[in-house]
Amino acid sequence: MATLKELSQIEERFTGGHRLCAGCGIPPIMRLILRAAGEHVVATTATGCLEVGTTIYPYTSWRIPWIHSAFENAAATMSGIESAYNVLKRRGKIAQDREIKFLAIGGDGGTYDIGFQALSGALERGHDMVYVCYDNGAYMNTGIQRSGATPFGSATTTSPAGSVHPGKQQRRKDLTRIVAAHRIPYAAQASPHNWRDLEKKAQKAFQIKGACFLNVISPCPLGWYTKPEDSIEDAKLAVETCYWPLYEIEDGVLKINYKPKEKKPIEEWLKKQGRFKHLFKEENRHIIEELQKEVDRDWETLLSLDGKRLF
Amino acid sequence: MATVTGTKKVVGLTGNSAIAYAMKQIDPDVCAAYPITPSTAIMEEFSGYYADGQVSTELIAVESEHSAMSACIGASAAGARVMTATSSQGLALMWEMLYVASGLRLPIVMAVVNRALSAPINIHCDHSDSMGARDSGWIQLYSENVQEAYDNLFQAVRIAEDKRVLTPVMVCMDGFITSHAIENLTLIDDAEVKDFIGEHEPAYSLLDTENPITVGAMTLPDAYMDIKHQQSKAIAASKDVVLEVAKEFEQRFGRSYGLMETYRLEDAEVCVVVLSSAAGTTKVAVDELRSKGKKVGLLKPRLYRPFPHEEIMEALKHCKAICVLDRADSMNGFGGPLFTDIRASLYDAPERPVVINRIFGLGGRDYTAEDAIGVYEELFKVVETGKVERLSAYLGEE
Ligand SMILES: Cc1ncc(C[n+]2csc(CCOP(=O)(O)OP(=O)(O)O)c2C)c(N)n1
Ligand code: SF4
Ligand SMILES: [Mg+2]
């Protein structure tokens, strides 16, 4: 495990000058993950903020080989790249001692929703890759539409805070557990505020052979209606309220990596974000209560599974 | 399973077995595919070669055709020689990725076993699938029979990977009619195949981590059109490469290919234009009518994209009347895709022939030599009366 000082000395391979918003959670996540990837890494990114914001032709933020092919197929595209590596190495076209890591990245839309099938297929086939989902809770690149990851009650442009339907009416998918159910060797949830934990998980994922998955919460000031300077704090609050628990499932065994000493009420996380503003109206308060119940129940379940073998 | 042994030169194989065998001989780096009738047997037989270690390809049995083409794209951008096969709904599901493959200039080769598109669902032959992909930036070669499909596949590898082209190629053959019919064909020796196709030497690769490249960047109005212009010029110029490769193929293996095949067309008064296996059926009708002194001919395009419009105009301009037989309807109220292309090509002819259109063979509807004779008779009537009663119609239907 590298120290922060050591980490800071590794050459930056996700460069500045990109066009992601100020306070966006994606760049710090990407920088940490690329540092954990080792020297030789190839990446693909699904359509979304990261892709659009880092590669406006003829510029690129990527100092590693990188490809974008479409929205729903990062895992499938990487399946092809990883397979090419295997065969070209076998056929002597790549040096036998050249170890390359493979990184596929998607937003929550590209992972929970439209790219879910391709992800599931790639996990089942067991390609040696790390798939990272940066979950900002909506289709941000296209203007904040709801996704399968959008929190219950959240206002988006396709689940607006109306008088009849006050925000998203459905619960979010528990993608990390769904992914783990593919019996892959490693799946984890992380947050950029806890860089040490994220770094460690990324390193583990790159070390382990087979398909590994990281789900990382990614604050989005634009879509969350939060202050850019608060992003890391907002990510932290998601963890402190147990909305976004930090845990990993390694070889089938679940381990909670962080248990808040004092679990904060979900309200504390919600009230900072404009996307939940309507929930604080009297008639919508019950949604906050429901959300709190859901978070409590999920956290209880997780606690009951801590240290247990899931598969 | 294919019953080919290394010692037999002339064998009887189905179209699917011949393609699978050609793929075995090519031994591509990566093959990603998903089963669909009638192309399934290609991947089944290729999987057999893989299982027995007769190829050292990386085989990806993906969970959909969308992922098949996506994986092909990733692998090709990583410098691999990549192949796949599909039909119908599978090709339709790939649609988005077809454009990505050609726009990224990736030399992927795909066997397309033509089948009708739903709805209503139908597993039999027509060209609705590949015709829907005719503007996707892929080069399209159509094959009349098993031998042509087999030969086209090797040539496709050379065409796609040519530095002047760098464009994916579809090799089409007719579902069931060709894919499932056993025909005699002459095989090429493995070593000769290897020598003909050569090594794949991509200029760039994602696996070259020391020289990182960004592939598929977001492109704005300042550059997008220029990139598309380059692509457009490359596919137009690929016509010459198709001819070069065909010439070399003929020198090595003795079978001659061009942009199209003409059959007794030189002095023909009336002519049918048709793709793939129906051309074989039509040749029977041509011979029969010729034996009665009728001046009939046939033109079978082999290269459909890019469309060799000048050569086609040259070949057809002396005719008085032409019927284009389309095995797909454009559902545009005007005519099938081949018809509009052929008719447009003849616009610049010094004396424009009459060009009519008949849609035939949809969803595997039989097309017989008698049908073809009926078409020629209708063309003679057009010539005699100088009148076109129906410009575009379904063959044999009111
Ligand atoms: C097939 C297809 N459907 C829709 C789109 C439009 N689209 C592009 S990005 C995007 C949303 C991306 O959301 P997410 O994956 O969460 O990433 P984010 O924008 O939040 O970074 C959508 C809907 C597309 N590019 N392709
Ligand atoms: S919209 Fe959100 S996710 Fe997209 S760049 Fe801006 S802050 Fe980042
Ligand atoms: Mg998102």
PDB file of N, CA, C and O in Angstrom, chain A residues 14 20 26 30 33-34 42-55 60-62 64-78 81 102-108 110-111 130-134 141, chain B residues 97 100 104 206 214-218:
ATOM      1  N   PHE A  14      -3.868  10.686 -15.847  1.00  0.00           N
ATOM      2  CA  PHE A  14      -5.144  11.307 -16.183  1.00  0.00           C
ATOM      3  C   PHE A  14      -4.880  12.797 -16.002  1.00  0.00           C
ATOM      4  O   PHE A  14      -4.824  13.305 -14.887  1.00  0.00           O
ATOM      5  N   LEU A  20     -14.389  18.295 -17.363  1.00  0.00           N
ATOM      6  CA  LEU A  20     -15.361  17.900 -16.338  1.00  0.00           C
ATOM      7  C   LEU A  20     -15.582  19.102 -15.417  1.00  0.00           C
ATOM      8  O   LEU A  20     -14.706  19.945 -15.251  1.00  0.00           O
ATOM      9  N   ILE A  26     -15.421  12.583 -10.467  1.00  0.00           N
ATOM     10  CA  ILE A  26     -14.785  11.594 -11.353  1.00  0.00           C
ATOM     11  C   ILE A  26     -13.246  11.731 -11.412  1.00  0.00           C
ATOM     12  O   ILE A  26     -12.552  10.723 -11.273  1.00  0.00           O
ATOM     13  N   MET A  30     -10.570   8.722 -10.831  1.00  0.00           N
ATOM     14  CA  MET A  30      -9.777   8.186 -11.951  1.00  0.00           C
ATOM     15  C   MET A  30      -8.284   8.239 -11.664  1.00  0.00           C
ATOM     16  O   MET A  30      -7.547   7.308 -11.972  1.00  0.00           O
ATOM     17  N   ILE A  33      -7.373   5.474  -9.275  1.00  0.00           N
ATOM     18  CA  ILE A  33      -7.471   4.139  -9.871  1.00  0.00           C
ATOM     19  C   ILE A  33      -6.343   3.899 -10.872  1.00  0.00           C
ATOM     20  O   ILE A  33      -5.744   2.830 -10.906  1.00  0.00           O
ATOM     21  N   LEU A  34      -6.025   4.917 -11.647  1.00  0.00           N
ATOM     22  CA  LEU A  34      -4.946   4.729 -12.618  1.00  0.00           C
ATOM     23  C   LEU A  34      -3.601   4.522 -11.920  1.00  0.00           C
ATOM     24  O   LEU A  34      -2.743   3.793 -12.405  1.00  0.00           O
ATOM     25  N   VAL A  42      -4.628  -0.476 -20.132  1.00  0.00           N
ATOM     26  CA  VAL A  42      -5.452  -0.028 -21.253  1.00  0.00           C
ATOM     27  C   VAL A  42      -6.865   0.201 -20.703  1.00  0.00           C
ATOM     28  O   VAL A  42      -7.357  -0.621 -19.927  1.00  0.00           O
ATOM     29  N   ALA A  43      -7.477   1.298 -21.102  1.00  0.00           N
ATOM     30  CA  ALA A  43      -8.810   1.601 -20.557  1.00  0.00           C
ATOM     31  C   ALA A  43      -9.834   1.825 -21.652  1.00  0.00           C
ATOM     32  O   ALA A  43      -9.509   2.244 -22.767  1.00  0.00           O
ATOM     33  N   THR A  44     -11.081   1.550 -21.311  1.00  0.00           N
ATOM     34  CA  THR A  44     -12.189   1.947 -22.166  1.00  0.00           C
ATOM     35  C   THR A  44     -13.225   2.623 -21.281  1.00  0.00           C
ATOM     36  O   THR A  44     -13.352   2.287 -20.106  1.00  0.00           O
ATOM     37  N   THR A  45     -13.922   3.588 -21.846  1.00  0.00           N
ATOM     38  CA  THR A  45     -14.924   4.318 -21.089  1.00  0.00           C
ATOM     39  C   THR A  45     -16.228   4.338 -21.874  1.00  0.00           C
ATOM     40  O   THR A  45     -16.217   4.607 -23.076  1.00  0.00           O
ATOM     41  N   ALA A  46     -17.309   4.073 -21.165  1.00  0.00           N
ATOM     42  CA  ALA A  46     -18.628   4.158 -21.785  1.00  0.00           C
ATOM     43  C   ALA A  46     -18.965   5.626 -22.042  1.00  0.00           C
ATOM     44  O   ALA A  46     -18.395   6.518 -21.411  1.00  0.00           O
ATOM     45  N   THR A  47     -19.889   5.866 -22.946  1.00  0.00           N
ATOM     46  CA  THR A  47     -20.344   7.237 -23.189  1.00  0.00           C
ATOM     47  C   THR A  47     -20.857   7.831 -21.879  1.00  0.00           C
ATOM     48  O   THR A  47     -21.501   7.146 -21.095  1.00  0.00           O
ATOM     49  N   GLY A  48     -20.562   9.086 -21.661  1.00  0.00           N
ATOM     50  CA  GLY A  48     -20.973   9.739 -20.419  1.00  0.00           C
ATOM     51  C   GLY A  48     -20.032  10.897 -20.132  1.00  0.00           C
ATOM     52  O   GLY A  48     -19.180  11.234 -20.965  1.00  0.00           O
ATOM     53  N   CYS A  49     -20.180  11.491 -18.971  1.00  0.00           N
ATOM     54  CA  CYS A  49     -19.385  12.675 -18.645  1.00  0.00           C
ATOM     55  C   CYS A  49     -17.886  12.428 -18.783  1.00  0.00           C
ATOM     56  O   CYS A  49     -17.165  13.243 -19.353  1.00  0.00           O
ATOM     57  N   LEU A  50     -17.417  11.303 -18.253  1.00  0.00           N
ATOM     58  CA  LEU A  50     -15.973  11.055 -18.272  1.00  0.00           C
ATOM     59  C   LEU A  50     -15.447  11.012 -19.700  1.00  0.00           C
ATOM     60  O   LEU A  50     -14.429  11.627 -20.020  1.00  0.00           O
ATOM     61  N   GLU A  51     -16.162  10.311 -20.541  1.00  0.00           N
ATOM     62  CA  GLU A  51     -15.721  10.158 -21.929  1.00  0.00           C
ATOM     63  C   GLU A  51     -15.763  11.501 -22.661  1.00  0.00           C
ATOM     64  O   GLU A  51     -14.786  11.941 -23.275  1.00  0.00           O
ATOM     65  N   VAL A  52     -16.893  12.172 -22.545  1.00  0.00           N
ATOM     66  CA  VAL A  52     -17.068  13.427 -23.275  1.00  0.00           C
ATOM     67  C   VAL A  52     -16.113  14.504 -22.741  1.00  0.00           C
ATOM     68  O   VAL A  52     -15.531  15.269 -23.509  1.00  0.00           O
ATOM     69  N   GLY A  53     -15.944  14.488 -21.423  1.00  0.00           N
ATOM     70  CA  GLY A  53     -15.150  15.558 -20.822  1.00  0.00           C
ATOM     71  C   GLY A  53     -13.648  15.408 -20.986  1.00  0.00           C
ATOM     72  O   GLY A  53     -12.901  16.352 -20.747  1.00  0.00           O
ATOM     73  N   THR A  54     -13.181  14.216 -21.393  1.00  0.00           N
ATOM     74  CA  THR A  54     -11.721  14.015 -21.426  1.00  0.00           C
ATOM     75  C   THR A  54     -11.144  13.894 -22.822  1.00  0.00           C
ATOM     76  O   THR A  54      -9.936  13.812 -22.981  1.00  0.00           O
ATOM     77  N   THR A  55     -11.996  13.854 -23.841  1.00  0.00           N
ATOM     78  CA  THR A  55     -11.431  13.546 -25.164  1.00  0.00           C
ATOM     79  C   THR A  55     -12.021  14.401 -26.266  1.00  0.00           C
ATOM     80  O   THR A  55     -12.411  13.872 -27.295  1.00  0.00           O
ATOM     81  N   THR A  60      -6.690  15.019 -25.512  1.00  0.00           N
ATOM     82  CA  THR A  60      -7.024  13.862 -24.692  1.00  0.00           C
ATOM     83  C   THR A  60      -6.400  14.031 -23.313  1.00  0.00           C
ATOM     84  O   THR A  60      -5.318  14.602 -23.192  1.00  0.00           O
ATOM     85  N   SER A  61      -7.108  13.570 -22.310  1.00  0.00           N
ATOM     86  CA  SER A  61      -6.566  13.606 -20.947  1.00  0.00           C
ATOM     87  C   SER A  61      -5.865  12.311 -20.593  1.00  0.00           C
ATOM     88  O   SER A  61      -5.345  12.162 -19.505  1.00  0.00           O
ATOM     89  N   TRP A  62      -5.903  11.366 -21.532  1.00  0.00           N
ATOM     90  CA  TRP A  62      -5.422  10.018 -21.205  1.00  0.00           C
ATOM     91  C   TRP A  62      -3.997   9.807 -21.691  1.00  0.00           C
ATOM     92  O   TRP A  62      -3.755   9.833 -22.898  1.00  0.00           O
ATOM     93  N   ILE A  64      -2.630   6.992 -21.312  1.00  0.00           N
ATOM     94  CA  ILE A  64      -2.598   5.533 -21.471  1.00  0.00           C
ATOM     95  C   ILE A  64      -3.432   5.226 -22.711  1.00  0.00           C
ATOM     96  O   ILE A  64      -4.212   6.057 -23.145  1.00  0.00           O
ATOM     97  N   PRO A  65      -3.263   4.039 -23.297  1.00  0.00           N
ATOM     98  CA  PRO A  65      -4.134   3.687 -24.426  1.00  0.00           C
ATOM     99  C   PRO A  65      -5.587   3.643 -23.946  1.00  0.00           C
ATOM    100  O   PRO A  65      -5.885   3.049 -22.907  1.00  0.00           O
ATOM    101  N   TRP A  66      -6.444   4.259 -24.711  1.00  0.00           N
ATOM    102  CA  TRP A  66      -7.834   4.435 -24.263  1.00  0.00           C
ATOM    103  C   TRP A  66      -8.752   4.378 -25.481  1.00  0.00           C
ATOM    104  O   TRP A  66      -8.414   4.863 -26.553  1.00  0.00           O
ATOM    105  N   ILE A  67      -9.929   3.796 -25.290  1.00  0.00           N
ATOM    106  CA  ILE A  67     -10.904   3.752 -26.383  1.00  0.00           C
ATOM    107  C   ILE A  67     -12.316   3.988 -25.856  1.00  0.00           C
ATOM    108  O   ILE A  67     -12.658   3.547 -24.755  1.00  0.00           O
ATOM    109  N   HIS A  68     -13.067   4.716 -26.635  1.00  0.00           N
ATOM    110  CA  HIS A  68     -14.510   4.796 -26.409  1.00  0.00           C
ATOM    111  C   HIS A  68     -15.174   4.180 -27.626  1.00  0.00           C
ATOM    112  O   HIS A  68     -14.858   4.551 -28.750  1.00  0.00           O
ATOM    113  N   SER A  69     -16.077   3.230 -27.412  1.00  0.00           N
ATOM    114  CA  SER A  69     -16.805   2.735 -28.592  1.00  0.00           C
ATOM    115  C   SER A  69     -18.288   3.055 -28.521  1.00  0.00           C
ATOM    116  O   SER A  69     -18.861   3.476 -29.503  1.00  0.00           O
ATOM    117  N   ALA A  70     -18.942   2.890 -27.384  1.00  0.00           N
ATOM    118  CA  ALA A  70     -20.354   3.287 -27.282  1.00  0.00           C
ATOM    119  C   ALA A  70     -20.751   3.343 -25.809  1.00  0.00           C
ATOM    120  O   ALA A  70     -19.902   3.296 -24.917  1.00  0.00           O
ATOM    121  N   PHE A  71     -22.054   3.437 -25.576  1.00  0.00           N
ATOM    122  CA  PHE A  71     -22.570   3.680 -24.234  1.00  0.00           C
ATOM    123  C   PHE A  71     -22.712   2.394 -23.418  1.00  0.00           C
ATOM    124  O   PHE A  71     -22.359   2.328 -22.251  1.00  0.00           O
ATOM    125  N   GLU A  72     -23.263   1.364 -24.071  1.00  0.00           N
ATOM    126  CA  GLU A  72     -23.688   0.179 -23.318  1.00  0.00           C
ATOM    127  C   GLU A  72     -22.718  -0.985 -23.393  1.00  0.00           C
ATOM    128  O   GLU A  72     -23.063  -2.099 -23.064  1.00  0.00           O
ATOM    129  N   ASN A  73     -21.489  -0.715 -23.844  1.00  0.00           N
ATOM    130  CA  ASN A  73     -20.653  -1.871 -24.170  1.00  0.00           C
ATOM    131  C   ASN A  73     -19.223  -1.784 -23.662  1.00  0.00           C
ATOM    132  O   ASN A  73     -18.343  -2.415 -24.235  1.00  0.00           O
ATOM    133  N   ALA A  74     -18.980  -1.026 -22.595  1.00  0.00           N
ATOM    134  CA  ALA A  74     -17.596  -0.933 -22.108  1.00  0.00           C
ATOM    135  C   ALA A  74     -17.059  -2.319 -21.760  1.00  0.00           C
ATOM    136  O   ALA A  74     -15.926  -2.668 -22.112  1.00  0.00           O
ATOM    137  N   ALA A  75     -17.880  -3.130 -21.106  1.00  0.00           N
ATOM    138  CA  ALA A  75     -17.409  -4.456 -20.684  1.00  0.00           C
ATOM    139  C   ALA A  75     -17.147  -5.351 -21.896  1.00  0.00           C
ATOM    140  O   ALA A  75     -16.182  -6.118 -21.911  1.00  0.00           O
ATOM    141  N   ALA A  76     -18.001  -5.231 -22.915  1.00  0.00           N
ATOM    142  CA  ALA A  76     -17.813  -6.060 -24.109  1.00  0.00           C
ATOM    143  C   ALA A  76     -16.593  -5.590 -24.900  1.00  0.00           C
ATOM    144  O   ALA A  76     -15.819  -6.400 -25.415  1.00  0.00           O
ATOM    145  N   THR A  77     -16.425  -4.289 -24.998  1.00  0.00           N
ATOM    146  CA  THR A  77     -15.261  -3.750 -25.710  1.00  0.00           C
ATOM    147  C   THR A  77     -13.985  -4.229 -25.024  1.00  0.00           C
ATOM    148  O   THR A  77     -13.036  -4.673 -25.689  1.00  0.00           O
ATOM    149  N   MET A  78     -13.990  -4.173 -23.700  1.00  0.00           N
ATOM    150  CA  MET A  78     -12.791  -4.613 -22.978  1.00  0.00           C
ATOM    151  C   MET A  78     -12.585  -6.116 -23.098  1.00  0.00           C
ATOM    152  O   MET A  78     -11.459  -6.588 -23.132  1.00  0.00           O
ATOM    153  N   ILE A  81     -10.514  -6.482 -26.088  1.00  0.00           N
ATOM    154  CA  ILE A  81      -9.127  -6.023 -25.915  1.00  0.00           C
ATOM    155  C   ILE A  81      -8.330  -7.040 -25.110  1.00  0.00           C
ATOM    156  O   ILE A  81      -7.212  -7.417 -25.475  1.00  0.00           O
ATOM    157  N   PHE A 102      -6.306  -4.275 -17.516  1.00  0.00           N
ATOM    158  CA  PHE A 102      -7.428  -3.816 -18.340  1.00  0.00           C
ATOM    159  C   PHE A 102      -8.515  -3.193 -17.471  1.00  0.00           C
ATOM    160  O   PHE A 102      -8.975  -3.804 -16.517  1.00  0.00           O
ATOM    161  N   LEU A 103      -8.864  -1.981 -17.837  1.00  0.00           N
ATOM    162  CA  LEU A 103      -9.792  -1.190 -17.036  1.00  0.00           C
ATOM    163  C   LEU A 103     -10.976  -0.725 -17.893  1.00  0.00           C
ATOM    164  O   LEU A 103     -10.801  -0.026 -18.894  1.00  0.00           O
ATOM    165  N   ALA A 104     -12.172  -1.133 -17.503  1.00  0.00           N
ATOM    166  CA  ALA A 104     -13.389  -0.654 -18.175  1.00  0.00           C
ATOM    167  C   ALA A 104     -14.119   0.256 -17.202  1.00  0.00           C
ATOM    168  O   ALA A 104     -14.223  -0.058 -16.015  1.00  0.00           O
ATOM    169  N   ILE A 105     -14.606   1.379 -17.718  1.00  0.00           N
ATOM    170  CA  ILE A 105     -15.235   2.360 -16.832  1.00  0.00           C
ATOM    171  C   ILE A 105     -16.593   2.756 -17.408  1.00  0.00           C
ATOM    172  O   ILE A 105     -16.720   3.025 -18.609  1.00  0.00           O
ATOM    173  N   GLY A 106     -17.572   2.810 -16.544  1.00  0.00           N
ATOM    174  CA  GLY A 106     -18.885   3.285 -16.975  1.00  0.00           C
ATOM    175  C   GLY A 106     -19.520   4.110 -15.880  1.00  0.00           C
ATOM    176  O   GLY A 106     -19.210   3.946 -14.695  1.00  0.00           O
ATOM    177  N   GLY A 107     -20.415   5.006 -16.268  1.00  0.00           N
ATOM    178  CA  GLY A 107     -21.217   5.714 -15.277  1.00  0.00           C
ATOM    179  C   GLY A 107     -22.311   4.782 -14.775  1.00  0.00           C
ATOM    180  O   GLY A 107     -22.378   3.611 -15.174  1.00  0.00           O
ATOM    181  N   ASP A 108     -23.169   5.266 -13.908  1.00  0.00           N
ATOM    182  CA  ASP A 108     -24.235   4.398 -13.411  1.00  0.00           C
ATOM    183  C   ASP A 108     -25.201   4.036 -14.541  1.00  0.00           C
ATOM    184  O   ASP A 108     -25.671   2.899 -14.628  1.00  0.00           O
ATOM    185  N   GLY A 110     -24.428   3.706 -17.745  1.00  0.00           N
ATOM    186  CA  GLY A 110     -23.716   2.751 -18.590  1.00  0.00           C
ATOM    187  C   GLY A 110     -23.459   1.421 -17.901  1.00  0.00           C
ATOM    188  O   GLY A 110     -22.998   0.475 -18.541  1.00  0.00           O
ATOM    189  N   THR A 111     -23.744   1.342 -16.608  1.00  0.00           N
ATOM    190  CA  THR A 111     -23.430   0.130 -15.854  1.00  0.00           C
ATOM    191  C   THR A 111     -24.693  -0.527 -15.278  1.00  0.00           C
ATOM    192  O   THR A 111     -24.973  -1.684 -15.560  1.00  0.00           O
ATOM    193  N   VAL A 130     -10.705  -5.009 -14.680  1.00  0.00           N
ATOM    194  CA  VAL A 130     -11.349  -4.321 -13.564  1.00  0.00           C
ATOM    195  C   VAL A 130     -12.405  -3.411 -14.169  1.00  0.00           C
ATOM    196  O   VAL A 130     -12.108  -2.625 -15.071  1.00  0.00           O
ATOM    197  N   TYR A 131     -13.624  -3.559 -13.702  1.00  0.00           N
ATOM    198  CA  TYR A 131     -14.695  -2.687 -14.171  1.00  0.00           C
ATOM    199  C   TYR A 131     -14.989  -1.697 -13.049  1.00  0.00           C
ATOM    200  O   TYR A 131     -15.293  -2.084 -11.917  1.00  0.00           O
ATOM    201  N   VAL A 132     -14.904  -0.418 -13.365  1.00  0.00           N
ATOM    202  CA  VAL A 132     -15.206   0.616 -12.380  1.00  0.00           C
ATOM    203  C   VAL A 132     -16.468   1.350 -12.798  1.00  0.00           C
ATOM    204  O   VAL A 132     -16.558   1.857 -13.921  1.00  0.00           O
ATOM    205  N   CYS A 133     -17.429   1.400 -11.891  1.00  0.00           N
ATOM    206  CA  CYS A 133     -18.615   2.224 -12.117  1.00  0.00           C
ATOM    207  C   CYS A 133     -18.470   3.471 -11.257  1.00  0.00           C
ATOM    208  O   CYS A 133     -18.272   3.370 -10.046  1.00  0.00           O
ATOM    209  N   TYR A 134     -18.498   4.627 -11.907  1.00  0.00           N
ATOM    210  CA  TYR A 134     -18.587   5.850 -11.097  1.00  0.00           C
ATOM    211  C   TYR A 134     -20.073   6.199 -11.024  1.00  0.00           C
ATOM    212  O   TYR A 134     -20.706   6.485 -12.028  1.00  0.00           O
ATOM    213  N   ASN A 141     -24.515  13.348 -18.076  1.00  0.00           N
ATOM    214  CA  ASN A 141     -24.028  13.905 -19.336  1.00  0.00           C
ATOM    215  C   ASN A 141     -25.158  14.408 -20.235  1.00  0.00           C
ATOM    216  O   ASN A 141     -24.997  15.353 -20.989  1.00  0.00           O
TER     217      ASN A 141
ATOM    218  N   MET B  97     -23.138  -0.691 -33.608  1.00  0.00           N
ATOM    219  CA  MET B  97     -21.697  -0.947 -33.578  1.00  0.00           C
ATOM    220  C   MET B  97     -21.088  -1.082 -34.972  1.00  0.00           C
ATOM    221  O   MET B  97     -19.885  -0.937 -35.136  1.00  0.00           O
ATOM    222  N   VAL B 100     -19.672   2.152 -35.678  1.00  0.00           N
ATOM    223  CA  VAL B 100     -18.485   2.421 -34.857  1.00  0.00           C
ATOM    224  C   VAL B 100     -17.282   1.698 -35.468  1.00  0.00           C
ATOM    225  O   VAL B 100     -16.195   2.264 -35.597  1.00  0.00           O
ATOM    226  N   LEU B 104     -14.262   3.888 -36.922  1.00  0.00           N
ATOM    227  CA  LEU B 104     -12.932   3.785 -36.306  1.00  0.00           C
ATOM    228  C   LEU B 104     -11.944   3.124 -37.268  1.00  0.00           C
ATOM    229  O   LEU B 104     -10.790   2.904 -36.904  1.00  0.00           O
ATOM    230  N   LEU B 206      -3.923  -0.599 -29.262  1.00  0.00           N
ATOM    231  CA  LEU B 206      -4.153  -0.199 -27.865  1.00  0.00           C
ATOM    232  C   LEU B 206      -3.206  -0.922 -26.920  1.00  0.00           C
ATOM    233  O   LEU B 206      -3.015  -0.495 -25.791  1.00  0.00           O
ATOM    234  N   THR B 214      -5.425   7.528 -28.149  1.00  0.00           N
ATOM    235  CA  THR B 214      -6.826   7.708 -27.764  1.00  0.00           C
ATOM    236  C   THR B 214      -7.677   7.386 -28.988  1.00  0.00           C
ATOM    237  O   THR B 214      -7.489   7.986 -30.043  1.00  0.00           O
ATOM    238  N   VAL B 215      -8.555   6.417 -28.853  1.00  0.00           N
ATOM    239  CA  VAL B 215      -9.390   5.971 -29.975  1.00  0.00           C
ATOM    240  C   VAL B 215     -10.848   6.327 -29.674  1.00  0.00           C
ATOM    241  O   VAL B 215     -11.335   6.045 -28.584  1.00  0.00           O
ATOM    242  N   GLY B 216     -11.503   6.921 -30.631  1.00  0.00           N
ATOM    243  CA  GLY B 216     -12.933   7.186 -30.452  1.00  0.00           C
ATOM    244  C   GLY B 216     -13.217   8.436 -29.637  1.00  0.00           C
ATOM    245  O   GLY B 216     -14.182   8.488 -28.871  1.00  0.00           O
ATOM    246  N   ALA B 217     -12.370   9.453 -29.826  1.00  0.00           N
ATOM    247  CA  ALA B 217     -12.568  10.710 -29.106  1.00  0.00           C
ATOM    248  C   ALA B 217     -13.869  11.382 -29.535  1.00  0.00           C
ATOM    249  O   ALA B 217     -14.366  11.168 -30.637  1.00  0.00           O
ATOM    250  N   MET B 218     -14.384  12.204 -28.650  1.00  0.00           N
ATOM    251  CA  MET B 218     -15.542  13.043 -28.974  1.00  0.00           C
ATOM    252  C   MET B 218     -15.109  14.052 -30.031  1.00  0.00           C
ATOM    253  O   MET B 218     -14.088  14.717 -29.869  1.00  0.00           O
TER     254      MET B 218
END
